[in-house]
Tab-separated table of C-alpha atoms and ligand atoms in Angstrom:
chain	number	residue	atom	x	y	z
T	1	UNK	CA	17.831	-42.834	20.130
T	2	UNK	CA	19.571	-45.359	17.907
T	3	UNK	CA	22.653	-43.265	17.241
T	4	UNK	CA	23.852	-40.591	14.876
T	5	UNK	CA	23.794	-40.807	11.089
T	6	UNK	CA	25.889	-38.374	9.064
T	7	UNK	CA	24.000	-37.273	5.968
T	8	UNK	CA	26.105	-35.467	3.370
T	9	UNK	CA	24.055	-33.388	0.960
T	10	UNK	CA	21.602	-33.329	3.844
T	11	UNK	CA	19.738	-30.214	2.706
T	12	UNK	CA	19.369	-31.479	-0.851
T	13	UNK	CA	16.314	-33.043	-2.428
T	14	UNK	CA	16.774	-36.672	-1.413
T	15	UNK	CA	18.941	-35.882	1.627
T	16	UNK	CA	16.279	-33.751	3.294
T	17	UNK	CA	13.575	-36.400	2.841
T	18	UNK	CA	15.932	-39.047	4.166
T	19	UNK	CA	16.735	-36.895	7.204
T	20	UNK	CA	13.046	-36.859	8.108
T	21	UNK	CA	12.645	-40.619	7.673
T	22	UNK	CA	15.795	-41.334	9.701
T	23	UNK	CA	14.440	-39.208	12.514
T	24	UNK	CA	11.074	-40.997	12.315
T	25	UNK	CA	12.950	-44.285	12.652
T	26	UNK	CA	14.690	-43.095	15.828
T	27	UNK	CA	18.061	-41.823	14.538
T	28	UNK	CA	19.728	-38.513	15.265
T	29	UNK	CA	20.722	-36.862	12.003
T	30	UNK	CA	23.729	-34.693	11.304
T	31	UNK	CA	23.202	-32.813	8.067
T	32	UNK	CA	26.274	-31.671	6.159
T	33	UNK	CA	25.932	-29.479	3.099
T	34	UNK	CA	27.864	-26.679	1.420
T	35	UNK	CA	24.523	-25.149	0.323
T	36	UNK	CA	25.754	-24.958	-3.277
T	37	UNK	CA	22.426	-26.291	-4.527
T	38	UNK	CA	20.130	-25.859	-1.524
T	39	UNK	CA	19.282	-23.264	1.092
T	40	UNK	CA	19.442	-22.949	4.860
T	41	UNK	CA	15.615	-22.782	4.965
T	42	UNK	CA	15.609	-26.513	4.314
T	43	UNK	CA	17.032	-26.994	7.813
T	44	UNK	CA	14.145	-24.927	9.236
T	45	UNK	CA	11.637	-26.986	7.302
T	46	UNK	CA	13.167	-30.298	8.364
T	47	UNK	CA	13.139	-28.954	11.953
T	48	UNK	CA	9.458	-28.148	11.577
T	49	UNK	CA	8.726	-31.662	10.326
T	50	UNK	CA	10.691	-33.526	12.989
T	51	UNK	CA	9.868	-31.227	15.870
T	52	UNK	CA	13.481	-30.372	16.692
T	53	UNK	CA	16.435	-28.706	15.053
T	54	UNK	CA	18.707	-31.245	13.362
T	55	UNK	CA	22.449	-30.810	13.643
T	56	UNK	CA	23.575	-28.857	10.611
T	57	UNK	CA	27.121	-28.160	9.472
T	58	UNK	CA	27.829	-25.973	6.463
T	59	UNK	CA	30.852	-27.887	5.294
T	60	UNK	CA	32.088	-28.847	1.848
T	61	UNK	CA	32.903	-32.546	1.622
T	62	UNK	CA	35.935	-31.588	-0.464
T	63	UNK	CA	37.409	-29.927	2.631
T	64	UNK	CA	39.233	-32.829	4.258
T	65	UNK	CA	40.256	-30.912	7.397
T	66	UNK	CA	36.739	-29.621	8.005
T	67	UNK	CA	35.285	-33.096	7.500
T	68	UNK	CA	37.908	-34.547	9.839
T	69	UNK	CA	36.923	-31.988	12.481
T	70	UNK	CA	33.291	-32.909	12.007
T	71	UNK	CA	33.937	-36.590	12.665
T	72	UNK	CA	35.894	-35.554	15.773
T	73	UNK	CA	33.091	-33.290	16.982
T	74	UNK	CA	30.307	-35.881	16.652
T	75	UNK	CA	31.515	-38.963	18.466
T	76	UNK	CA	28.284	-40.935	18.058
T	77	UNK	CA	28.294	-41.318	14.260
T	78	UNK	CA	27.358	-44.883	13.381
T	79	UNK	CA	27.066	-44.641	9.596
T	80	UNK	CA	27.256	-42.214	6.700
T	81	UNK	CA	24.815	-41.650	3.859
T	82	UNK	CA	26.600	-39.877	1.053
T	83	UNK	CA	24.301	-37.806	-1.144
T	84	UNK	CA	26.486	-34.754	-1.720
T	85	UNK	CA	27.192	-34.589	-5.448
T	86	UNK	CA	26.583	-32.551	-8.565
T	87	UNK	CA	23.882	-34.147	-10.702
T	88	UNK	CA	23.131	-32.103	-13.813
T	89	UNK	CA	23.872	-34.341	-16.781
T	90	UNK	CA	24.183	-31.513	-19.359
T	91	UNK	CA	26.391	-29.367	-17.137
T	92	UNK	CA	28.689	-32.331	-16.563
T	93	UNK	CA	29.301	-32.531	-20.316
T	94	UNK	CA	30.307	-28.842	-20.400
T	95	UNK	CA	32.316	-28.894	-17.161
T	96	UNK	CA	33.594	-32.440	-16.669
T	97	UNK	CA	36.440	-31.549	-14.310
T	98	UNK	CA	34.071	-29.760	-11.953
T	99	UNK	CA	32.083	-33.010	-11.765
T	100	UNK	CA	35.055	-35.325	-11.410
T	101	UNK	CA	36.643	-33.168	-8.708
T	102	UNK	CA	33.490	-32.754	-6.675
T	103	UNK	CA	31.906	-36.171	-6.995
T	104	UNK	CA	35.099	-38.205	-6.676
T	105	UNK	CA	37.113	-36.307	-4.067
T	106	UNK	CA	34.207	-35.997	-1.649
T	107	UNK	CA	33.807	-39.775	-1.615
T	108	UNK	CA	37.558	-40.349	-1.317
T	109	UNK	CA	37.669	-38.014	1.689
T	110	UNK	CA	34.887	-39.977	3.357
T	111	UNK	CA	36.510	-43.332	2.650
T	112	UNK	CA	39.710	-42.072	4.270
T	113	UNK	CA	38.001	-40.488	7.242
T	114	UNK	CA	35.523	-43.216	8.121
T	115	UNK	CA	38.112	-45.843	9.171
T	116	UNK	CA	40.128	-43.148	10.939
T	117	UNK	CA	37.109	-42.411	13.116
T	118	UNK	CA	35.885	-45.988	13.434
T	119	UNK	CA	32.772	-45.570	11.260
T	120	UNK	CA	32.024	-48.620	9.152
T	121	UNK	CA	28.692	-48.201	7.409
T	122	UNK	CA	28.303	-46.284	4.151
T	123	UNK	CA	25.176	-45.931	2.054
T	124	UNK	CA	25.989	-44.460	-1.338
T	125	UNK	CA	23.668	-42.691	-3.805
T	126	UNK	CA	24.170	-44.434	-7.070
T	127	UNK	CA	21.997	-44.330	-10.136
T	128	UNK	CA	20.362	-46.478	-12.782
T	129	UNK	CA	22.471	-44.416	-15.155
T	130	UNK	CA	25.203	-47.056	-14.638
T	131	UNK	CA	23.147	-49.505	-16.729
T	132	UNK	CA	22.953	-47.223	-19.773
T	133	UNK	CA	20.362	-48.749	-22.115
T	134	UNK	CA	19.973	-52.228	-20.613
T	135	UNK	CA	19.678	-55.220	-22.947
T	136	UNK	CA	17.073	-56.850	-20.718
T	137	UNK	CA	14.161	-55.105	-18.983
T	138	UNK	CA	13.322	-54.829	-16.179
T	139	UNK	CA	16.969	-54.424	-15.262
T	140	UNK	CA	18.518	-56.407	-12.397
T	141	UNK	CA	21.561	-55.509	-10.334
T	142	UNK	CA	23.789	-57.982	-12.162
T	143	UNK	CA	23.179	-56.362	-15.565
T	144	UNK	CA	26.438	-55.117	-17.068
T	145	UNK	CA	27.544	-51.581	-16.343
T	146	UNK	CA	27.619	-49.809	-19.700
T	147	UNK	CA	29.913	-47.091	-21.006
T	148	UNK	CA	28.724	-43.878	-19.309
T	149	UNK	CA	26.878	-41.387	-21.500
T	150	UNK	CA	28.026	-38.369	-19.502
T	151	UNK	CA	30.734	-37.344	-17.031
T	152	UNK	CA	28.006	-37.270	-14.370
T	153	UNK	CA	27.127	-40.904	-15.104
T	154	UNK	CA	30.800	-41.755	-15.161
T	155	UNK	CA	31.297	-40.281	-11.676
T	156	UNK	CA	28.637	-42.689	-10.372
T	157	UNK	CA	30.359	-45.651	-12.040
T	158	UNK	CA	33.825	-44.631	-10.836
T	159	UNK	CA	32.500	-44.020	-7.329
T	160	UNK	CA	31.066	-47.532	-7.243
T	161	UNK	CA	34.479	-48.869	-8.325
T	162	UNK	CA	36.298	-46.748	-5.748
T	163	UNK	CA	34.082	-48.239	-3.047
T	164	UNK	CA	34.671	-51.811	-4.274
T	165	UNK	CA	38.445	-51.311	-4.497
T	166	UNK	CA	38.627	-49.731	-1.052
T	167	UNK	CA	36.669	-52.527	0.566
T	168	UNK	CA	38.717	-55.154	-1.325
T	169	UNK	CA	41.877	-53.575	0.030
T	170	UNK	CA	40.728	-54.573	3.491
T	171	UNK	CA	39.433	-51.205	4.696
T	172	UNK	CA	36.946	-51.738	7.547
T	173	UNK	CA	33.995	-50.468	5.542
T	174	UNK	CA	30.616	-51.974	4.708
T	175	UNK	CA	28.818	-50.275	1.851
T	176	UNK	CA	25.360	-50.410	0.352
T	177	UNK	CA	25.021	-48.904	-3.109
T	178	UNK	CA	21.488	-47.802	-3.889
T	179	UNK	CA	20.858	-47.393	-7.590
T	180	UNK	CA	17.992	-44.944	-7.839
T	181	UNK	CA	15.723	-44.800	-10.827
T	182	UNK	CA	13.923	-41.445	-11.347
T	183	UNK	CA	13.109	-39.860	-7.976
T	184	UNK	CA	10.099	-37.533	-8.113
T	185	UNK	CA	7.498	-35.948	-5.846
T	186	UNK	CA	7.800	-34.222	-2.506
T	187	UNK	CA	7.008	-34.716	1.150
T	188	UNK	CA	3.201	-34.858	1.687
T	189	UNK	CA	3.503	-31.809	3.973
T	190	UNK	CA	4.799	-29.812	0.958
T	191	UNK	CA	7.464	-28.386	3.267
T	192	UNK	CA	10.398	-30.024	1.509
T	193	UNK	CA	10.849	-30.972	-2.131
T	194	UNK	CA	13.012	-30.475	-5.163
T	195	UNK	CA	14.244	-26.922	-5.694
T	196	UNK	CA	16.115	-26.679	-8.984
T	197	UNK	CA	18.435	-23.765	-9.653
T	198	UNK	CA	17.414	-21.828	-12.762
T	199	UNK	CA	15.697	-23.605	-15.642
T	200	UNK	CA	14.940	-27.188	-14.581
T	201	UNK	CA	16.595	-29.926	-16.602
T	202	UNK	CA	14.522	-32.776	-15.177
T	203	UNK	CA	11.021	-33.657	-16.229
T	204	UNK	CA	8.913	-33.119	-13.101
T	205	UNK	CA	10.154	-29.698	-12.002
T	206	UNK	CA	9.821	-28.488	-15.611
T	207	UNK	CA	6.341	-29.966	-15.766
T	208	UNK	CA	5.092	-28.398	-12.521
T	209	UNK	CA	6.677	-25.043	-13.410
T	210	UNK	CA	4.808	-25.194	-16.721
T	211	UNK	CA	1.551	-26.125	-15.028
T	212	UNK	CA	1.833	-23.120	-12.696
T	213	UNK	CA	2.756	-20.759	-15.525
T	214	UNK	CA	6.459	-20.116	-14.901
T	215	UNK	CA	7.297	-21.889	-18.182
T	216	UNK	CA	5.158	-21.621	-21.260
T	217	UNK	CA	5.286	-25.175	-22.513
T	218	UNK	CA	6.823	-28.508	-21.612
T	219	UNK	CA	8.912	-29.931	-24.418
T	220	UNK	CA	8.566	-33.689	-24.696
T	221	UNK	CA	11.871	-34.901	-26.057
T	222	UNK	CA	10.966	-37.360	-28.810
T	223	UNK	CA	7.947	-39.455	-29.778
T	224	UNK	CA	9.751	-41.742	-32.222
T	225	UNK	CA	11.343	-44.148	-29.741
T	226	UNK	CA	10.622	-47.872	-29.956
T	227	UNK	CA	8.083	-47.711	-27.152
T	228	UNK	CA	4.283	-48.107	-27.308
T	229	UNK	CA	3.590	-44.358	-27.522
T	230	UNK	CA	7.000	-43.337	-28.873
T	231	UNK	CA	8.140	-41.383	-25.788
T	232	UNK	CA	10.869	-42.527	-23.380
T	233	UNK	CA	10.034	-44.842	-20.506
T	234	UNK	CA	11.302	-44.358	-16.942
T	235	UNK	CA	10.697	-45.823	-13.499
T	236	UNK	CA	9.473	-42.898	-11.392
T	237	UNK	CA	10.090	-43.524	-7.707
T	238	UNK	CA	8.476	-41.458	-4.965
T	239	UNK	CA	11.105	-39.541	-2.991
T	240	UNK	CA	9.704	-40.513	0.433
T	241	UNK	CA	9.685	-44.181	-0.577
T	242	UNK	CA	13.254	-43.706	-1.767
T	243	UNK	CA	14.188	-42.063	1.545
T	244	UNK	CA	12.798	-45.082	3.392
T	245	UNK	CA	15.070	-47.379	1.373
T	246	UNK	CA	18.005	-45.569	2.995
T	247	UNK	CA	16.620	-46.197	6.455
T	248	UNK	CA	16.310	-49.947	5.850
T	249	UNK	CA	19.801	-50.008	4.352
T	250	UNK	CA	21.144	-48.336	7.515
T	251	UNK	CA	19.229	-50.800	9.711
T	252	UNK	CA	20.801	-53.679	7.788
T	253	UNK	CA	24.305	-52.302	8.236
T	254	UNK	CA	23.948	-51.531	11.898
T	255	UNK	CA	22.530	-54.997	12.572
T	256	UNK	CA	25.601	-56.405	10.803
T	257	UNK	CA	23.380	-58.291	8.385
T	258	UNK	CA	25.203	-57.590	5.143
T	259	UNK	CA	26.060	-60.821	3.359
T	260	UNK	CA	28.754	-59.107	1.275
T	261	UNK	CA	30.917	-56.126	2.245
T	262	UNK	CA	29.444	-54.240	-0.716
T	263	UNK	CA	25.814	-54.785	-1.637
T	264	UNK	CA	23.904	-53.218	-4.522
T	265	UNK	CA	20.170	-52.623	-4.746
T	266	UNK	CA	17.902	-51.184	-7.390
T	267	UNK	CA	15.499	-48.675	-5.902
T	268	UNK	CA	12.558	-48.356	-8.240
T	269	UNK	CA	8.909	-49.292	-8.488
T	270	UNK	CA	9.336	-52.058	-11.057
T	271	UNK	CA	6.939	-50.231	-13.327
T	272	UNK	CA	7.882	-48.295	-16.448
T	273	UNK	CA	5.848	-45.229	-17.345
T	274	UNK	CA	6.308	-43.225	-20.527
T	275	UNK	CA	6.757	-39.465	-20.504
T	276	UNK	CA	3.364	-39.068	-22.218
T	277	UNK	CA	1.692	-41.409	-19.716
T	278	UNK	CA	3.211	-39.382	-16.897
T	279	UNK	CA	1.764	-36.167	-18.348
T	280	UNK	CA	-1.685	-37.798	-18.548
T	281	UNK	CA	-1.330	-39.067	-14.993
T	282	UNK	CA	-0.441	-35.548	-13.814
T	283	UNK	CA	-3.500	-34.024	-15.486
T	284	UNK	CA	-5.724	-36.774	-14.063
T	285	UNK	CA	-4.317	-36.596	-10.535
T	286	UNK	CA	-4.320	-32.822	-10.190
T	287	UNK	CA	-7.039	-31.737	-12.621
T	288	UNK	CA	-4.570	-29.172	-13.952
T	289	UNK	CA	-4.166	-29.076	-17.749
T	290	UNK	CA	-0.645	-29.059	-19.061
T	291	UNK	CA	0.637	-27.263	-22.118
T	292	UNK	CA	3.119	-29.521	-23.867
T	293	UNK	CA	4.470	-30.233	-27.296
T	294	UNK	CA	6.580	-32.909	-28.912
T	295	UNK	CA	10.048	-31.798	-29.956
T	296	UNK	CA	13.150	-33.662	-31.112
T	297	UNK	CA	15.064	-36.152	-28.997
T	298	UNK	CA	17.440	-34.912	-26.296
T	299	UNK	CA	21.030	-36.003	-26.802
T	300	UNK	CA	22.149	-38.723	-24.424
T	301	UNK	CA	18.680	-39.919	-23.413
T	302	UNK	CA	18.172	-43.616	-22.801
T	303	UNK	CA	15.121	-45.010	-24.620
T	304	UNK	CA	13.668	-47.027	-21.778
T	305	UNK	CA	14.684	-48.248	-18.366
T	306	UNK	CA	12.837	-49.598	-15.388
T	307	UNK	CA	13.869	-51.590	-12.358
T	308	UNK	CA	13.514	-55.116	-11.246
T	309	UNK	CA	13.307	-54.273	-7.519
T	310	UNK	CA	12.998	-57.910	-6.331
T	311	UNK	CA	16.327	-57.878	-4.513
T	312	UNK	CA	15.414	-54.802	-2.450
T	313	UNK	CA	11.960	-56.306	-1.821
T	314	UNK	CA	13.371	-59.593	-0.564
T	315	UNK	CA	16.627	-58.644	1.123
T	316	UNK	CA	15.794	-55.201	2.491
T	317	UNK	CA	12.077	-55.813	2.927
T	318	UNK	CA	11.546	-52.547	1.087
T	319	UNK	CA	9.099	-51.704	-1.629
T	320	UNK	CA	7.654	-48.626	-3.260
T	321	UNK	CA	4.293	-47.837	-1.685
T	322	UNK	CA	3.062	-44.511	-3.001
T	323	UNK	CA	0.865	-44.406	-6.088
T	324	UNK	CA	1.923	-42.328	-9.061
T	325	UNK	CA	-1.172	-40.135	-8.602
T	326	UNK	CA	-0.303	-39.354	-4.978
T	327	UNK	CA	3.292	-38.720	-5.991
T	328	UNK	CA	2.302	-36.299	-8.737
T	329	UNK	CA	-0.124	-34.532	-6.401
T	330	UNK	CA	2.707	-34.128	-3.897
T	331	UNK	CA	4.914	-32.586	-6.612
T	332	UNK	CA	2.109	-30.197	-7.521
T	333	UNK	CA	1.406	-29.235	-3.894
T	334	UNK	CA	5.099	-28.515	-3.451
T	335	UNK	CA	5.030	-26.222	-6.501
T	336	UNK	CA	1.934	-24.456	-5.099
T	337	UNK	CA	3.677	-24.079	-1.761
T	338	UNK	CA	6.733	-22.504	-3.439
T	339	UNK	CA	4.396	-20.021	-5.092
T	340	UNK	CA	2.673	-19.227	-1.778
T	341	UNK	CA	6.017	-18.624	-0.116
T	342	UNK	CA	7.044	-16.395	-3.033
T	343	UNK	CA	10.007	-18.619	-3.891
T	344	UNK	CA	8.952	-19.638	-7.403
F	401	UD1	C1	18.930	-38.225	-15.521
F	401	UD1	C2	20.038	-39.210	-15.274
F	401	UD1	C3	19.912	-39.786	-13.904
F	401	UD1	C4	19.925	-38.668	-12.893
F	401	UD1	C5	18.770	-37.748	-13.195
F	401	UD1	C6	18.765	-36.595	-12.228
F	401	UD1	C7	20.887	-40.460	-17.159
F	401	UD1	C8	20.633	-41.546	-18.133
F	401	UD1	N1	19.937	-40.261	-16.256
F	401	UD1	O1	17.739	-38.985	-15.597
F	401	UD1	O2	20.976	-40.646	-13.635
F	401	UD1	O3	19.830	-39.201	-11.622
F	401	UD1	O4	18.891	-37.253	-14.535
F	401	UD1	O5	19.605	-35.580	-12.600
F	401	UD1	O6	21.894	-39.817	-17.187
F	401	UD1	N2	12.079	-34.998	-20.517
F	401	UD1	C9	11.267	-34.290	-21.381
F	401	UD1	N3	11.193	-32.933	-21.229
F	401	UD1	C10	11.898	-32.258	-20.272
F	401	UD1	C11	12.727	-32.995	-19.389
F	401	UD1	C12	12.794	-34.366	-19.546
F	401	UD1	O7	10.624	-34.851	-22.257
F	401	UD1	O8	11.802	-31.022	-20.207
F	401	UD1	C13	12.144	-36.459	-20.641
F	401	UD1	C14	13.538	-36.962	-20.948
F	401	UD1	O9	13.781	-36.985	-22.330
F	401	UD1	C15	13.499	-38.351	-20.317
F	401	UD1	C16	12.506	-38.204	-19.151
F	401	UD1	O10	11.771	-37.017	-19.418
F	401	UD1	O11	12.974	-39.259	-21.243
F	401	UD1	C17	13.185	-38.061	-17.806
F	401	UD1	O12	14.177	-37.039	-17.897
F	401	UD1	P1	14.921	-36.466	-16.608
F	401	UD1	O13	13.939	-36.074	-15.578
F	401	UD1	O14	15.873	-35.411	-17.081
F	401	UD1	O15	15.719	-37.715	-16.018
F	401	UD1	P2	16.702	-38.746	-16.753
F	401	UD1	O16	17.369	-38.138	-17.915
F	401	UD1	O17	15.941	-40.005	-16.944
């Protein structure tokens, strides 16, 4: 065993996949989650996948005393991966303070507690949202951070700044900021995946819920963008590939290989796919026809963004491996599994 990794938001979509990959790489995971947007069954399913029950603590990262107690309880924590955050863009516009309180204070608590308990390594979930609409595509890590389109996006930008300022102040912390593009898909076992609350806001859960008949029709938001087919372009990254990027980031920290105290990496495939191309790919990969229609643009959407992942390829030795067809099949199998289990 290579030591313990604390995973906040550990029962969430990306956290649960990362827990499995950390275990596969020889780490002991401690999952922390307040279950505000996930369920305890995720722990059972992770246990099933890794062949043992992971440590799980139902704790809110906003609760400083409870987090302090957790660091005291687990003496072998070598690094923290901080996923716990609210992430619904639209909701953040309606309830900004909820987003600022949750997404900022939880990080601040961690940055105070880590040095207190002698934990140096932090991997932080950031987002390509910090680039806004980039001037140059594919976007590299040194592209300027643009004015945030939503309070959610702003929390990611501010969190990056909080980490930089804390490290600059001399705090004994080494951080890796992973800027995710659009994570999609599910574990190939179909035991863990994305479980949105209520009506999905993101493309893939809405798409698979439409394909299975929960929703009548997928609305494609806009076909008049300056892109080849008029729909928006995104870089869709497989969630297991994304999870593996966290493992290599942890390996780098624990081997003391960081060249800067804060390092930033794009985590994407390097390939842009339009919303309409993604729909075609889904129909091709699964053989399931999809009912969709073009509607007006969605406020706040970026026209097109995809990653230049060269830095992660070279420095972390990481690259996206899963094909879009396999990824879309995994998303579909997850939706079928939810139906079988009577969840959705
Ligand atoms: C957004 C955030 C991203 C965040 C992610 C997860 C921005 C710029 N991006 O990504 O940081 O990590 O949500 O919460 O804030 N679409 C449809 N029909 C639908 C749903 C989506 O056509 O029913 C289209 C959208 O217009 C967009 C694409 O699909 O062009 C992807 O949308 P979505 O899955 O919501 O992700 P982003 O908005 O790219």
